[in-house]
Every structure is written in C-alpha cells, then in structure tokens.
Coordinates of C-alpha atoms in Angstrom, one line a residue:
M10 CA 62.8 -26.5 -34.8
S11 CA 60.1 -29.0 -35.0
G12 CA 56.6 -27.1 -34.4
L13 CA 53.8 -28.2 -33.0
P14 CA 54.1 -32.2 -32.5
Y15 CA 51.1 -33.9 -34.3
R16 CA 49.3 -37.3 -32.9
A17 CA 46.7 -38.3 -35.5
P18 CA 43.5 -39.2 -33.4
L19 CA 43.1 -42.8 -34.4
R20 CA 40.7 -43.6 -32.3
D21 CA 38.4 -40.7 -33.3
M22 CA 38.8 -41.6 -36.9
R23 CA 37.8 -45.2 -36.5
F24 CA 34.9 -43.8 -34.4
V25 CA 33.8 -42.0 -37.6
I26 CA 34.8 -44.8 -40.0
E27 CA 33.7 -47.8 -38.3
E28 CA 30.7 -46.4 -35.9
V29 CA 29.1 -43.5 -37.1
L30 CA 29.4 -44.3 -40.8
D31 CA 29.5 -48.4 -40.7
A32 CA 31.9 -48.0 -43.6
P33 CA 32.9 -51.7 -43.0
A34 CA 29.2 -52.8 -43.8
A35 CA 29.0 -50.8 -46.8
W36 CA 32.3 -52.3 -48.1
R37 CA 30.7 -55.6 -47.6
E38 CA 28.0 -54.5 -50.1
T39 CA 30.3 -53.3 -52.7
P40 CA 32.2 -55.9 -54.8
V41 CA 35.4 -53.8 -55.3
F42 CA 35.9 -53.7 -51.4
A43 CA 34.5 -56.6 -50.5
E44 CA 37.7 -58.0 -49.1
L45 CA 38.2 -54.6 -46.9
D46 CA 37.5 -55.1 -43.3
A47 CA 37.8 -52.9 -40.3
G48 CA 41.2 -54.5 -39.3
T49 CA 43.1 -54.0 -42.8
A50 CA 41.7 -50.3 -42.6
A51 CA 43.2 -49.6 -39.0
Q52 CA 46.2 -51.0 -40.4
V53 CA 46.4 -49.0 -43.2
L54 CA 45.7 -45.6 -40.6
E55 CA 48.3 -46.8 -38.3
Q56 CA 50.9 -46.5 -40.9
A57 CA 49.7 -43.2 -42.5
A58 CA 49.6 -41.9 -38.8
A59 CA 53.3 -42.8 -38.2
F60 CA 54.4 -41.2 -41.5
A61 CA 52.6 -38.1 -40.8
S62 CA 54.0 -37.9 -37.1
E63 CA 57.6 -39.3 -37.5
V64 CA 58.5 -38.0 -41.1
L65 CA 56.1 -34.8 -42.1
A66 CA 55.4 -33.2 -38.7
P67 CA 59.1 -32.8 -37.9
L68 CA 59.7 -30.9 -41.2
N69 CA 56.8 -28.3 -40.8
A70 CA 58.6 -25.4 -38.9
G71 CA 61.8 -25.8 -40.5
G72 CA 60.1 -25.8 -43.8
D73 CA 58.2 -22.4 -42.9
L74 CA 61.4 -20.9 -42.1
Q75 CA 63.7 -21.9 -44.9
G76 CA 60.7 -21.7 -47.5
C77 CA 61.5 -22.9 -51.3
R78 CA 64.1 -21.3 -53.9
W79 CA 64.1 -20.1 -57.1
D80 CA 67.2 -20.3 -59.1
D81 CA 66.8 -19.5 -63.0
G82 CA 63.6 -21.4 -63.5
R83 CA 64.8 -24.2 -61.3
V84 CA 63.1 -24.4 -57.6
T85 CA 64.6 -26.6 -54.4
T86 CA 62.2 -27.4 -51.9
P87 CA 63.0 -27.1 -48.2
S88 CA 65.1 -29.7 -46.6
G89 CA 63.6 -33.1 -46.1
F90 CA 61.0 -32.5 -48.5
R91 CA 62.6 -34.8 -51.1
E92 CA 63.6 -37.4 -49.2
A93 CA 59.9 -37.7 -47.2
Y94 CA 58.3 -37.9 -50.9
R95 CA 60.6 -40.8 -51.6
T96 CA 59.7 -42.3 -48.5
F97 CA 55.8 -41.6 -49.5
V98 CA 56.0 -43.0 -52.9
D99 CA 57.9 -46.2 -51.7
G100 CA 55.0 -46.7 -49.3
G101 CA 52.4 -46.8 -52.1
W102 CA 50.4 -44.0 -50.7
P103 CA 49.7 -42.0 -54.1
A104 CA 48.4 -45.4 -55.3
L105 CA 45.6 -45.8 -52.6
A106 CA 42.4 -45.2 -53.8
C107 CA 43.6 -45.3 -57.4
D108 CA 42.0 -48.4 -60.0
P109 CA 44.3 -51.4 -59.7
A110 CA 44.2 -51.2 -63.4
W111 CA 46.7 -48.5 -63.6
G112 CA 48.8 -49.6 -60.7
G113 CA 46.4 -48.1 -57.8
Q114 CA 45.5 -50.5 -54.5
G115 CA 41.9 -50.2 -55.2
L116 CA 41.2 -48.7 -51.7
P117 CA 38.1 -46.5 -50.5
Q118 CA 38.2 -42.6 -50.9
L119 CA 37.2 -43.1 -47.5
L120 CA 40.8 -43.9 -46.6
N121 CA 42.3 -41.6 -49.0
V122 CA 40.5 -38.7 -47.2
A123 CA 41.6 -39.9 -43.7
L124 CA 45.4 -40.3 -44.9
Y125 CA 45.1 -36.4 -46.4
E126 CA 43.5 -35.2 -43.2
M127 CA 46.6 -36.4 -41.2
L128 CA 48.9 -35.1 -44.1
H129 CA 47.6 -31.6 -43.9
A130 CA 47.6 -31.8 -40.2
A131 CA 51.3 -32.6 -39.8
N132 CA 52.9 -30.6 -43.0
H133 CA 50.2 -28.6 -45.2
A134 CA 53.1 -27.2 -47.6
W135 CA 54.5 -30.6 -48.3
A136 CA 51.0 -32.0 -48.6
M137 CA 50.3 -29.6 -51.4
Y138 CA 52.9 -31.4 -53.8
P139 CA 50.8 -34.7 -54.0
G140 CA 47.4 -33.3 -52.9
L141 CA 46.7 -32.5 -56.7
A142 CA 47.9 -35.8 -58.1
H143 CA 44.5 -37.9 -57.4
G144 CA 42.5 -35.1 -59.0
A145 CA 44.7 -35.2 -62.1
Y146 CA 44.4 -38.9 -62.1
E147 CA 40.3 -39.0 -62.0
C148 CA 40.5 -36.2 -64.8
L149 CA 42.7 -38.2 -67.3
K150 CA 41.0 -41.5 -66.4
A151 CA 37.6 -39.7 -67.2
H152 CA 38.9 -37.7 -70.1
G153 CA 42.3 -38.6 -71.5
S154 CA 42.5 -40.4 -74.5
V155 CA 43.6 -43.9 -74.7
E156 CA 47.2 -42.9 -75.6
L157 CA 47.4 -40.1 -73.1
Q158 CA 46.0 -42.7 -70.5
Q159 CA 48.9 -45.1 -71.6
R160 CA 51.6 -42.9 -71.7
Y161 CA 51.0 -41.0 -68.1
L162 CA 48.3 -42.4 -66.0
R163 CA 50.6 -45.3 -64.3
H164 CA 53.4 -42.6 -63.6
V165 CA 50.9 -40.3 -61.8
V166 CA 49.1 -43.1 -60.0
S167 CA 52.7 -44.4 -58.5
G168 CA 53.8 -40.8 -57.7
E169 CA 56.6 -40.9 -60.1
W170 CA 55.5 -37.9 -61.6
L171 CA 53.3 -35.0 -60.2
A172 CA 50.8 -32.7 -61.5
T173 CA 49.4 -29.4 -61.5
M174 CA 46.1 -27.6 -62.6
C175 CA 47.4 -24.6 -64.4
L176 CA 44.0 -22.2 -64.2
T177 CA 44.8 -18.8 -63.2
E178 CA 46.2 -15.9 -65.2
A179 CA 47.1 -12.3 -63.5
H180 CA 44.3 -10.3 -65.2
A181 CA 41.6 -12.6 -64.7
G182 CA 41.6 -14.1 -61.4
S183 CA 38.5 -16.2 -60.6
D184 CA 37.0 -15.2 -64.0
L185 CA 38.1 -18.1 -66.1
G186 CA 36.4 -16.7 -69.2
L187 CA 38.8 -14.0 -69.3
L188 CA 41.8 -16.4 -70.1
R189 CA 44.2 -15.7 -73.0
T190 CA 46.7 -18.6 -73.3
K191 CA 46.6 -19.9 -76.9
A192 CA 46.5 -23.6 -78.0
V193 CA 47.5 -23.8 -81.8
P194 CA 47.0 -27.3 -83.7
R195 CA 49.9 -29.2 -85.5
P196 CA 49.5 -31.7 -87.9
D197 CA 50.8 -34.6 -85.7
G198 CA 47.8 -34.3 -83.6
S199 CA 49.7 -32.3 -80.9
V200 CA 48.8 -28.5 -79.7
Q201 CA 51.1 -25.8 -79.1
V202 CA 50.7 -23.7 -75.9
S203 CA 51.7 -20.3 -75.5
G204 CA 50.8 -18.0 -72.3
S205 CA 51.7 -17.4 -68.4
K206 CA 50.0 -18.3 -65.4
I207 CA 50.2 -17.4 -61.9
F208 CA 49.7 -18.9 -58.4
I209 CA 50.3 -22.3 -59.8
S210 CA 51.2 -24.9 -56.5
G211 CA 53.9 -27.3 -57.5
G212 CA 54.6 -26.0 -60.9
E213 CA 57.9 -26.5 -60.5
H214 CA 60.3 -28.2 -57.8
D215 CA 62.8 -31.0 -57.2
L216 CA 60.4 -33.7 -55.9
T217 CA 59.6 -35.5 -59.2
D218 CA 61.8 -35.5 -62.6
N219 CA 58.6 -34.9 -64.5
I220 CA 55.5 -32.6 -63.7
V221 CA 52.2 -33.1 -65.7
H222 CA 50.6 -29.9 -66.0
L223 CA 46.7 -29.5 -66.9
V224 CA 46.5 -26.0 -68.8
L225 CA 43.4 -24.2 -69.5
C226 CA 43.7 -22.7 -72.7
R227 CA 42.0 -21.4 -76.3
L228 CA 42.3 -22.8 -79.7
P229 CA 42.3 -20.3 -82.5
D230 CA 38.4 -21.3 -83.2
A231 CA 37.2 -21.0 -79.6
P232 CA 34.1 -19.1 -78.7
P233 CA 34.5 -16.0 -76.0
G234 CA 34.0 -16.9 -72.5
T235 CA 34.2 -20.3 -70.8
R236 CA 32.6 -22.0 -73.5
G237 CA 35.4 -21.6 -75.5
L238 CA 38.2 -23.0 -73.1
S239 CA 40.1 -26.4 -73.7
L240 CA 42.1 -28.3 -71.4
V241 CA 45.6 -29.5 -72.7
L242 CA 48.3 -31.8 -71.0
V243 CA 51.7 -29.9 -71.1
P244 CA 54.3 -32.3 -69.6
K245 CA 57.7 -30.6 -68.2
V246 CA 59.5 -33.3 -70.2
L247 CA 58.7 -34.7 -73.2
P248 CA 58.2 -38.3 -74.0
D249 CA 61.2 -38.3 -76.0
G250 CA 63.1 -37.1 -72.7
T251 CA 63.8 -33.9 -74.2
P252 CA 62.6 -30.7 -72.0
N253 CA 59.5 -28.8 -73.0
R254 CA 59.2 -25.2 -73.6
V255 CA 57.8 -24.5 -70.2
R256 CA 59.5 -22.3 -67.8
C257 CA 59.1 -21.3 -64.1
D258 CA 59.5 -17.4 -64.0
G259 CA 59.7 -17.2 -60.2
I260 CA 57.9 -18.3 -56.9
E261 CA 55.7 -16.2 -54.9
K262 CA 56.6 -14.8 -51.4
K263 CA 53.9 -15.6 -49.3
M264 CA 52.0 -15.2 -46.1
G265 CA 52.0 -19.3 -45.2
I266 CA 52.6 -22.4 -46.7
K267 CA 56.0 -21.4 -47.6
G268 CA 57.4 -24.8 -48.3
S269 CA 54.9 -25.2 -51.2
A270 CA 56.3 -23.6 -54.5
T271 CA 53.4 -21.2 -56.0
C272 CA 54.8 -20.5 -59.5
M273 CA 54.7 -18.2 -62.1
M274 CA 54.3 -20.4 -65.2
R275 CA 55.2 -19.6 -68.9
F276 CA 54.4 -21.6 -71.5
E277 CA 56.6 -20.7 -75.0
G278 CA 55.3 -22.8 -77.5
A279 CA 55.1 -25.7 -75.6
T280 CA 53.8 -29.2 -76.9
G281 CA 50.9 -30.4 -75.3
W282 CA 47.8 -32.9 -76.2
L283 CA 44.4 -32.1 -75.9
V284 CA 42.4 -33.8 -72.9
G285 CA 38.6 -34.3 -73.7
E286 CA 36.8 -32.6 -76.3
P287 CA 37.9 -29.0 -77.9
H288 CA 36.2 -26.3 -76.0
R289 CA 34.7 -28.9 -73.4
G290 CA 37.9 -28.1 -71.2
L291 CA 36.3 -26.8 -68.2
A292 CA 34.0 -29.9 -67.8
A293 CA 36.9 -32.0 -67.9
M294 CA 38.7 -29.8 -65.5
F295 CA 36.1 -29.8 -63.0
V296 CA 36.9 -33.4 -62.2
M297 CA 39.8 -32.3 -61.0
M298 CA 38.8 -29.0 -59.2
N299 CA 36.1 -31.2 -57.4
A300 CA 38.6 -33.5 -56.3
A301 CA 40.9 -30.6 -55.0
R302 CA 38.0 -28.9 -53.2
L303 CA 37.7 -31.7 -51.1
Q304 CA 41.3 -31.9 -50.4
V305 CA 41.3 -28.0 -49.5
G306 CA 38.6 -28.6 -47.0
L307 CA 40.7 -31.4 -45.5
Q308 CA 43.3 -28.8 -45.2
G309 CA 40.8 -26.6 -42.9
L310 CA 40.2 -30.3 -40.7
G311 CA 43.9 -30.9 -40.6
H312 CA 44.5 -27.5 -39.1
L313 CA 41.9 -27.5 -37.0
E314 CA 43.0 -31.0 -35.5
I315 CA 46.5 -30.4 -34.6
A316 CA 45.1 -26.9 -33.0
T317 CA 42.9 -28.5 -30.9
Q318 CA 45.2 -31.2 -29.6
N319 CA 48.0 -28.9 -28.6
A320 CA 45.7 -26.1 -27.5
L321 CA 44.0 -28.7 -25.1
R322 CA 47.7 -29.8 -23.9
Y323 CA 48.5 -26.7 -23.2
A324 CA 45.8 -25.4 -21.5
H325 CA 46.1 -28.3 -18.7
E326 CA 50.0 -27.9 -18.3
R327 CA 49.7 -23.9 -18.3
H328 CA 48.8 -22.6 -14.4
Q329 CA 47.4 -18.9 -14.3
M330 CA 45.0 -17.6 -11.7
R331 CA 42.5 -19.2 -9.8
A332 CA 39.2 -20.7 -11.4
P333 CA 35.8 -20.1 -10.2
Q334 CA 35.5 -23.5 -9.3
R335 CA 38.9 -24.9 -8.2
S336 CA 40.5 -27.7 -9.6
A337 CA 43.0 -27.9 -6.7
P338 CA 42.2 -25.5 -3.7
D339 CA 45.5 -26.0 -2.3
A340 CA 47.2 -24.8 -5.3
E341 CA 48.7 -21.1 -6.2
A342 CA 47.2 -21.5 -9.3
D343 CA 44.9 -23.6 -11.6
P344 CA 45.4 -25.0 -15.1
I345 CA 43.9 -22.5 -17.7
A346 CA 41.7 -25.3 -18.9
A347 CA 39.8 -24.9 -15.5
H348 CA 38.7 -21.3 -16.4
P349 CA 35.0 -21.0 -17.8
A350 CA 36.7 -19.0 -20.9
M351 CA 38.9 -21.6 -21.5
R352 CA 36.7 -24.6 -21.1
R353 CA 34.4 -23.0 -23.9
T354 CA 37.3 -22.5 -26.3
L355 CA 38.5 -25.7 -26.1
W356 CA 35.3 -27.6 -26.4
T357 CA 34.2 -25.2 -29.3
L358 CA 37.4 -26.6 -31.1
A359 CA 36.7 -30.0 -30.3
A360 CA 33.0 -29.6 -31.6
W361 CA 34.1 -28.3 -34.6
T362 CA 36.8 -30.9 -35.4
E363 CA 34.7 -34.1 -34.4
G364 CA 31.8 -32.6 -36.4
L365 CA 34.0 -31.8 -39.5
R366 CA 35.6 -34.8 -39.5
V367 CA 32.0 -36.8 -39.8
L368 CA 31.0 -34.5 -42.5
G369 CA 34.2 -34.9 -44.6
Y370 CA 34.5 -38.8 -44.1
W371 CA 30.7 -38.6 -45.3
A372 CA 31.6 -37.0 -48.3
A373 CA 34.5 -39.4 -49.2
Q374 CA 32.0 -42.4 -48.5
L375 CA 29.6 -40.9 -51.1
L376 CA 32.3 -40.5 -53.4
D377 CA 32.7 -44.2 -53.2
E378 CA 29.1 -45.0 -53.4
S379 CA 28.7 -42.7 -56.6
E380 CA 31.4 -44.8 -58.5
H381 CA 30.7 -48.4 -57.1
H382 CA 28.0 -49.1 -55.1
P383 CA 25.8 -52.1 -56.9
D384 CA 22.7 -50.5 -56.1
P385 CA 21.6 -47.9 -58.6
V386 CA 19.5 -46.0 -56.5
R387 CA 22.0 -45.4 -53.8
R388 CA 24.5 -44.3 -56.5
E389 CA 22.0 -41.8 -57.7
R390 CA 21.5 -40.5 -54.5
A391 CA 25.0 -40.0 -53.4
A392 CA 25.7 -38.6 -57.0
R393 CA 22.8 -36.1 -56.0
L394 CA 24.3 -35.3 -52.4
L395 CA 27.9 -34.8 -53.4
P396 CA 27.4 -31.4 -55.7
V397 CA 25.6 -29.8 -52.8
L398 CA 28.2 -31.5 -50.2
T399 CA 31.1 -30.0 -52.0
P400 CA 31.1 -26.3 -51.8
V401 CA 30.2 -26.8 -48.0
V402 CA 33.2 -29.0 -47.2
K403 CA 35.3 -26.4 -49.3
A404 CA 33.9 -23.2 -47.5
L405 CA 32.9 -24.6 -44.1
F406 CA 35.8 -26.3 -43.3
T407 CA 38.5 -23.6 -44.5
R408 CA 36.6 -21.1 -42.5
L409 CA 36.6 -23.1 -39.3
G410 CA 40.0 -24.0 -39.8
F411 CA 41.2 -20.7 -40.0
E412 CA 39.1 -19.6 -37.3
G413 CA 39.9 -22.5 -35.2
S414 CA 43.7 -21.7 -35.4
S415 CA 43.5 -18.2 -34.5
L416 CA 41.1 -19.4 -31.3
A417 CA 43.7 -22.0 -30.3
L418 CA 46.5 -19.1 -30.8
Q419 CA 44.7 -17.2 -27.7
V420 CA 44.9 -20.5 -25.7
W421 CA 48.6 -19.7 -25.7
G422 CA 48.0 -15.8 -25.2
G423 CA 51.2 -13.9 -26.0
H424 CA 53.1 -17.0 -26.2
G425 CA 51.1 -18.1 -29.1
Y426 CA 51.9 -15.2 -30.9
V427 CA 55.6 -15.8 -30.8
H428 CA 56.9 -17.9 -33.5
E429 CA 58.6 -20.6 -31.4
T430 CA 55.4 -21.9 -29.6
G431 CA 54.5 -23.1 -33.3
I432 CA 50.8 -22.0 -33.4
E433 CA 50.9 -18.9 -35.5
Q434 CA 52.2 -21.0 -38.5
H435 CA 48.9 -22.7 -38.5
V436 CA 46.8 -19.6 -38.5
R437 CA 49.3 -18.1 -41.4
D438 CA 49.3 -21.7 -43.2
A439 CA 45.2 -22.0 -42.8
R440 CA 44.5 -18.8 -44.3
I441 CA 45.0 -19.5 -47.8
A442 CA 42.4 -22.4 -47.9
M443 CA 39.5 -19.9 -47.9
I444 CA 40.8 -18.6 -51.2
Y445 CA 42.3 -20.9 -53.4
E446 CA 40.3 -23.8 -55.5
G447 CA 37.5 -21.2 -55.9
T448 CA 37.0 -18.3 -53.1
N449 CA 34.5 -19.0 -50.3
E450 CA 32.3 -16.5 -51.5
I451 CA 32.7 -18.4 -54.9
Q452 CA 31.5 -21.4 -52.9
A453 CA 28.3 -19.8 -51.5
I454 CA 27.3 -18.5 -54.8
D455 CA 27.8 -22.1 -56.3
L456 CA 25.6 -23.8 -53.6
V457 CA 22.9 -21.4 -53.6
V458 CA 22.6 -20.0 -57.2
R459 CA 23.6 -23.1 -58.9
K460 CA 22.8 -26.0 -56.9
L461 CA 19.9 -25.2 -54.2
L462 CA 17.5 -22.7 -56.3
P463 CA 17.8 -23.9 -60.0
D464 CA 17.0 -28.0 -58.6
G465 CA 13.9 -26.4 -57.2
A466 CA 13.0 -28.6 -54.4
G467 CA 15.0 -31.8 -55.2
A468 CA 18.3 -30.6 -53.7
V469 CA 16.7 -29.3 -50.4
Q470 CA 14.7 -32.6 -50.3
A471 CA 18.2 -34.3 -50.6
V472 CA 19.8 -32.7 -47.7
A473 CA 16.8 -32.5 -45.7
G474 CA 16.0 -36.3 -46.5
I475 CA 19.3 -37.1 -44.6
V476 CA 18.7 -35.3 -41.6
E477 CA 15.5 -36.6 -41.3
E478 CA 16.5 -40.1 -41.3
E479 CA 18.6 -39.5 -38.3
L480 CA 15.5 -37.6 -36.6
A481 CA 13.3 -40.6 -37.2
V482 CA 15.9 -42.8 -35.1
S483 CA 17.1 -40.1 -32.2
L484 CA 13.7 -38.3 -31.6
P485 CA 12.2 -41.5 -29.7
Q486 CA 15.2 -42.1 -27.6
P487 CA 14.6 -39.9 -24.3
A488 CA 18.2 -39.1 -24.0
L489 CA 18.5 -37.6 -27.2
A490 CA 15.1 -36.2 -27.5
T491 CA 16.2 -32.7 -26.6
H492 CA 18.9 -32.3 -28.9
A493 CA 17.0 -34.2 -31.8
R494 CA 14.4 -31.5 -31.2
A495 CA 17.3 -28.8 -31.6
V496 CA 18.2 -30.4 -35.0
R497 CA 14.5 -30.3 -36.0
Q498 CA 14.1 -26.9 -35.6
A499 CA 17.1 -26.4 -37.2
L500 CA 15.9 -28.4 -40.0
D501 CA 12.4 -26.8 -40.4
G502 CA 14.1 -23.1 -40.4
W503 CA 16.6 -24.1 -43.1
C504 CA 13.9 -25.5 -45.0
D505 CA 11.8 -22.8 -44.7
A506 CA 14.1 -20.1 -45.5
T507 CA 15.3 -22.0 -48.6
R508 CA 11.7 -21.9 -49.9
R509 CA 11.2 -18.4 -49.5
L510 CA 14.4 -17.3 -50.6
A511 CA 13.4 -19.4 -54.1
D512 CA 9.9 -17.1 -53.7
D513 CA 11.7 -14.0 -53.1
A514 CA 14.1 -14.1 -55.7
G515 CA 11.7 -13.7 -58.5
S516 CA 11.1 -10.2 -57.6
D517 CA 14.7 -9.6 -56.1
A518 CA 17.2 -11.1 -58.5
E519 CA 20.1 -9.8 -56.3
L520 CA 18.9 -11.7 -53.2
P521 CA 20.6 -15.1 -53.7
W522 CA 23.8 -13.3 -54.1
R523 CA 23.8 -11.3 -50.7
V524 CA 22.7 -13.8 -48.8
A525 CA 24.9 -16.7 -50.1
E526 CA 27.5 -17.0 -47.5
D527 CA 24.7 -16.8 -44.8
L528 CA 22.8 -19.7 -46.4
L529 CA 26.3 -21.8 -47.0
Q530 CA 26.6 -21.3 -43.3
A531 CA 23.3 -22.5 -42.2
T532 CA 23.6 -25.2 -44.5
G533 CA 26.8 -26.3 -42.6
L534 CA 25.6 -25.6 -39.2
L535 CA 22.6 -28.1 -40.1
L536 CA 24.9 -30.7 -41.3
L537 CA 27.0 -30.3 -38.1
G538 CA 23.7 -30.7 -36.0
W539 CA 23.1 -34.4 -37.9
A540 CA 26.9 -35.0 -37.5
W541 CA 26.6 -34.3 -33.6
L542 CA 23.3 -36.0 -33.2
R543 CA 24.5 -39.1 -35.0
S544 CA 27.8 -39.2 -33.1
A545 CA 25.7 -38.7 -29.9
R546 CA 23.3 -41.8 -30.9
V547 CA 26.2 -43.9 -31.4
A548 CA 28.1 -43.0 -28.4
H549 CA 25.0 -43.5 -26.1
G550 CA 24.8 -46.4 -23.4
R551 CA 28.4 -46.8 -23.9
Q552 CA 30.2 -46.8 -20.6
E553 CA 33.6 -46.3 -21.5
A554 CA 35.1 -43.0 -20.1
W555 CA 36.3 -42.4 -24.1
Y556 CA 32.3 -42.4 -24.9
E557 CA 31.5 -39.9 -22.3
R558 CA 33.6 -37.5 -23.7
K559 CA 32.2 -38.0 -27.0
R560 CA 28.4 -37.3 -25.5
R561 CA 29.8 -34.1 -23.8
C562 CA 31.5 -32.9 -27.1
T563 CA 28.3 -33.6 -29.3
G564 CA 26.2 -32.1 -26.5
F565 CA 28.3 -28.8 -26.4
G566 CA 27.9 -28.8 -30.3
L567 CA 24.3 -29.1 -30.3
D568 CA 23.7 -26.7 -27.3
W569 CA 26.3 -24.3 -27.8
L570 CA 26.9 -23.9 -31.4
L571 CA 24.1 -25.2 -33.4
P572 CA 22.0 -22.3 -32.6
D573 CA 24.0 -20.0 -34.6
I574 CA 22.2 -21.4 -37.4
H575 CA 19.1 -19.0 -36.5
P576 CA 20.9 -15.4 -37.0
A577 CA 22.3 -16.6 -40.3
L578 CA 18.8 -17.8 -41.4
A579 CA 17.4 -14.7 -40.3
R580 CA 19.7 -12.8 -42.7
V581 CA 18.6 -15.2 -45.7
Q582 CA 15.2 -13.7 -45.1
T583 CA 15.9 -10.1 -44.9
R584 CA 14.1 -9.7 -48.5
G585 CA 13.5 -6.2 -48.9
V586 CA 16.7 -4.7 -47.2
A587 CA 19.1 -4.5 -50.1
L588 CA 23.0 -3.6 -49.6
P589 CA 23.9 0.1 -49.4
P590 CA 25.2 1.5 -53.2
L591 CA 29.0 0.8 -53.7
P592 CA 31.3 2.3 -51.2
Q593 CA 33.5 5.1 -52.4
P594 CA 37.3 5.0 -51.9

C-alpha cells in the first residue's frame, strides 16, 4: 500500500524562492553563496523531489501499518526505511546546508527547508530520523569543544551517524527545571551519566551504527531549576568501538508517525562529555531546539501540501449531486469541486499552504542572512526577527497542518475515514507536531511573555516594519489597493492590541498568559496577510494562467481568511474579563 501519492510543488517552490523572496539576488550579495544561481538551486529541488516522491512516499503507508519493532533493547524500523536512508546519505542530502569545513555543501538554509518540506510531506515518520541531525550539528559547531567537534561533527554532517535530543523525563514533561538525570565528573574529563528519558525520537534504530545523544542533566554542584542544567554528548558507541551503557527500554505505541521510533532511554553510568559550559546546557540546547522548531513547522506545511493536492485531485474526480452553477449541464452529477462548500474548502487549503510556504522559506532566508550577510544591519535585522518568527512558525504551521489535513479528509467524506484512502494517516501523523518541541501553548507564551512584551516596542516594530514595507509598495497600485487596505487595517489592529496588552498587563499579571494563544494566532494571520499581499503583487500583471490562479488564491486568503484576525485581536483586548476559577473534576 502506497498511501497518498505525492508530487513536489516545484513551480510553487520556485515562485517563492525566485520571485517572492528574490533569493538569487540575496545570494549574489553574500560571498558564501555568490556562486549559487537559480538554475542550480532548481536542479537541487528537482533531485530532492525525485527522492521524496519516488523513494519516500511509497514507504509511508506501509511504514504506518508495520511500525517499528523493539526486541531486547534493539529497534528495527519498517521495511525500506534503512535502504531509503542509505540512498539519502549517498545523495549527500544530510550535508546540504552544513559548513564545507566539516564536509558540508555550504548551500543556504532556504534550500534545506525546501528539502525538508518535501521529506515531511512524503513520509513524516521517516523524516524524523534525519530531522534532528542538523540541529545537533549546529549545537556542536557552536558549543562543542575542539576535541568533540573533531570526533563527531564530520560523522553527523555526512549522515554516517544520527543524533537525538534527550530532554523529557516522565515526571517533568515540559518543565525542564525538574529534570533529575545526573552527570558525575571523572578524572579523565568525561562524565558519567545516569537517568531515564522518555519520548526520545530516534533514540534507537537500525539506520546508523552510532547515535549521538545530546542529554540534559545535572552535575553534583548544580543549582536548582533550569539554571543547573548541563548538556552532555553521550554516544551509543564509544570512540574505542565498545558499546556505551545506553539502553532503549521500549518504544511507545502511538496515535501516528508509527514508523518513527519514540523511545524510552536509560543511561546506566554512561560515558559522555560536556557540551559548552557547566550549568549552561539549556543555552547550548536551545541552538538545537530552535532548529527543531523550524523543522516541526515544516511538518505542518508538508502535511498541508500533500493533503491539499490530493483533495483537489479527488474533488475533480468525484461526481456527486448537481451544483448550483452546473459545470456540465447535461451530466447526471457535477464534480464535487464545483459545489460552493467544496470550493471554499479547497481554496482555504490552497491559501493556507501557499501563505505558509512564503513564511517558512522567509524564516530560512532570515537564518541565512543572520549568519552570512555581509551587511551588519541586515544581519542584525534578521537576528531580531527570528526569535519572534520561530514560535509563530512552529505553532501556526502545525495547527494549520493538522486542521488542514482534517479539513481535507472532509472532501473524501466517509471514504476519507477509511485507512485505504490515505488521508486519515496524515490527520493522525500531523497531530503530534502541535505537542512536541514545546507545545503550541508554550510557543504562544514564549512569543508574548518572553518576546513581544519584554522587548518593549522593539519586537513589535520589527514585525510591523516588514508589513509596512510591503504596504508602501502595494497600496499605490490600484489593482492591489483593496487588499492592501485590509492588511493595513489588520496591522493597525495588531499594533494597537499589542500596545494595550503591554499597558494592561501592569494591573492584571495573568492577562498575557490568558490571551497569548489569541495574540500568536493574530500575529500569524498578520504575517500570512503580508505573504499573500506580497505574492499577489509579484503575480500581478503576469498573463500566464498559472499566475491567474496565484492571484485568485492570494485574493481568497486576503478576502476570506485574513478577517479572522479581528476576533482574535478582540479577545486580546478583553482586559477585565478573567477566566473562571479552576474547574473541578
């Protein structure tokens, strides 16, 4: 069983990269990317698309049915997963956006993000295994000792070894300050790690011979809470080739992504080495966590893309009843795509997908600029926007990925609820992304309580400035003026609500936490409005039918979906309306 077919949306991807973001021009300005042009980037995308659609997608449904198998500490992945990973490594894909000094190809994060959109759309469970490796590379590159870098970085960059992020413990959940795993220093500079972790993606598998575990733990003199956490690299296999004292005690039986091994891990006096400074492990781990949050956002986009393209196909193939405006007057029934309810659903899916792609690729472009752009002003601006954009990408993308998959299932009706159709797997698989790498509620609190409010007007002005720049170009154009005014209204409402929230929080300390989810959704809708308007401007005046569809899609987003920002902003400004007391069981 192959599940839903997947065709990478290469034309849409290139539209965003080449036309909306004008990435090739930015590459020419950046010395490390100066030799990369649009044609070469397109070839990279085409090769990635072939791997995703021809190798990964056919394994998706079978991997869901077969799942992973645990046997006395060992995990076997579904049939075909190991061979697909070998093809992935042989193609050089793990090294795509890594530093050439460590064996990487030195290509932009923007292309890596496009690659992972395809991987997650084709086979979310399989993509979980390599998905954490780039974050581990970034973490070791930024905080690892020279010795650790020399010993491990090239193996991670090449894909020879995979990596995990070992945070969660059963009693702690998202409260990392409660972690109990211990690390005891040894005279030789190593540490001895003891403790148990749960929900560890790829904690054990058969894809690589070694696995690099990055473990949050406590040294004996650690202060309480998150200030006392250290980060330790614990390999599955020690440098001398002997097994480390690391064991997988079992794998979870899950709602979805069943081909991804979610492991209970036990460290029994395992040997490891500190990454970064003692008691500063959370700062080092956040390098990996932020990379993971962008990856998780791409999972939402991937599910939305494959759900959208298959719902659209089915809606044209399936004939049911007569539409109010007949598509074929002499036919017994019309395709369900002709019915207004289905048209609204399909345009909603398309607008969400295309808007999110712009935002996700823009986040990747900002990552490239923050690290490599020669202009310090551009680097600083990108670095200021990224902390605001990251929680929005993680939470908005995953919510719409799940809601979009569920909405697409509705297109199939009862057939969608049946496993053989394929869409129900994506509904199940997409749901986890709203939970891990910081639940969406935590992302909302991070955005509002840690980013927007403490920064005063700075973070608000950074976001508003991006939207203002687009309005300055779009408002004077008569064909875009109506939509530009809608974005202007949304921006003014968002700025006003954020200012009022900052003022009112002084007299109502709980208020930011109560309305954080609403403000995150409003921020996401504002940025979607920016993405739709920018895309509409780029497509304006182009005569090809493809651009006409793009104009209709962005117009639908601005007319039908952007107005959802206003009730969200109204809830942000509830002020004196407190939540009821704690409900009793």
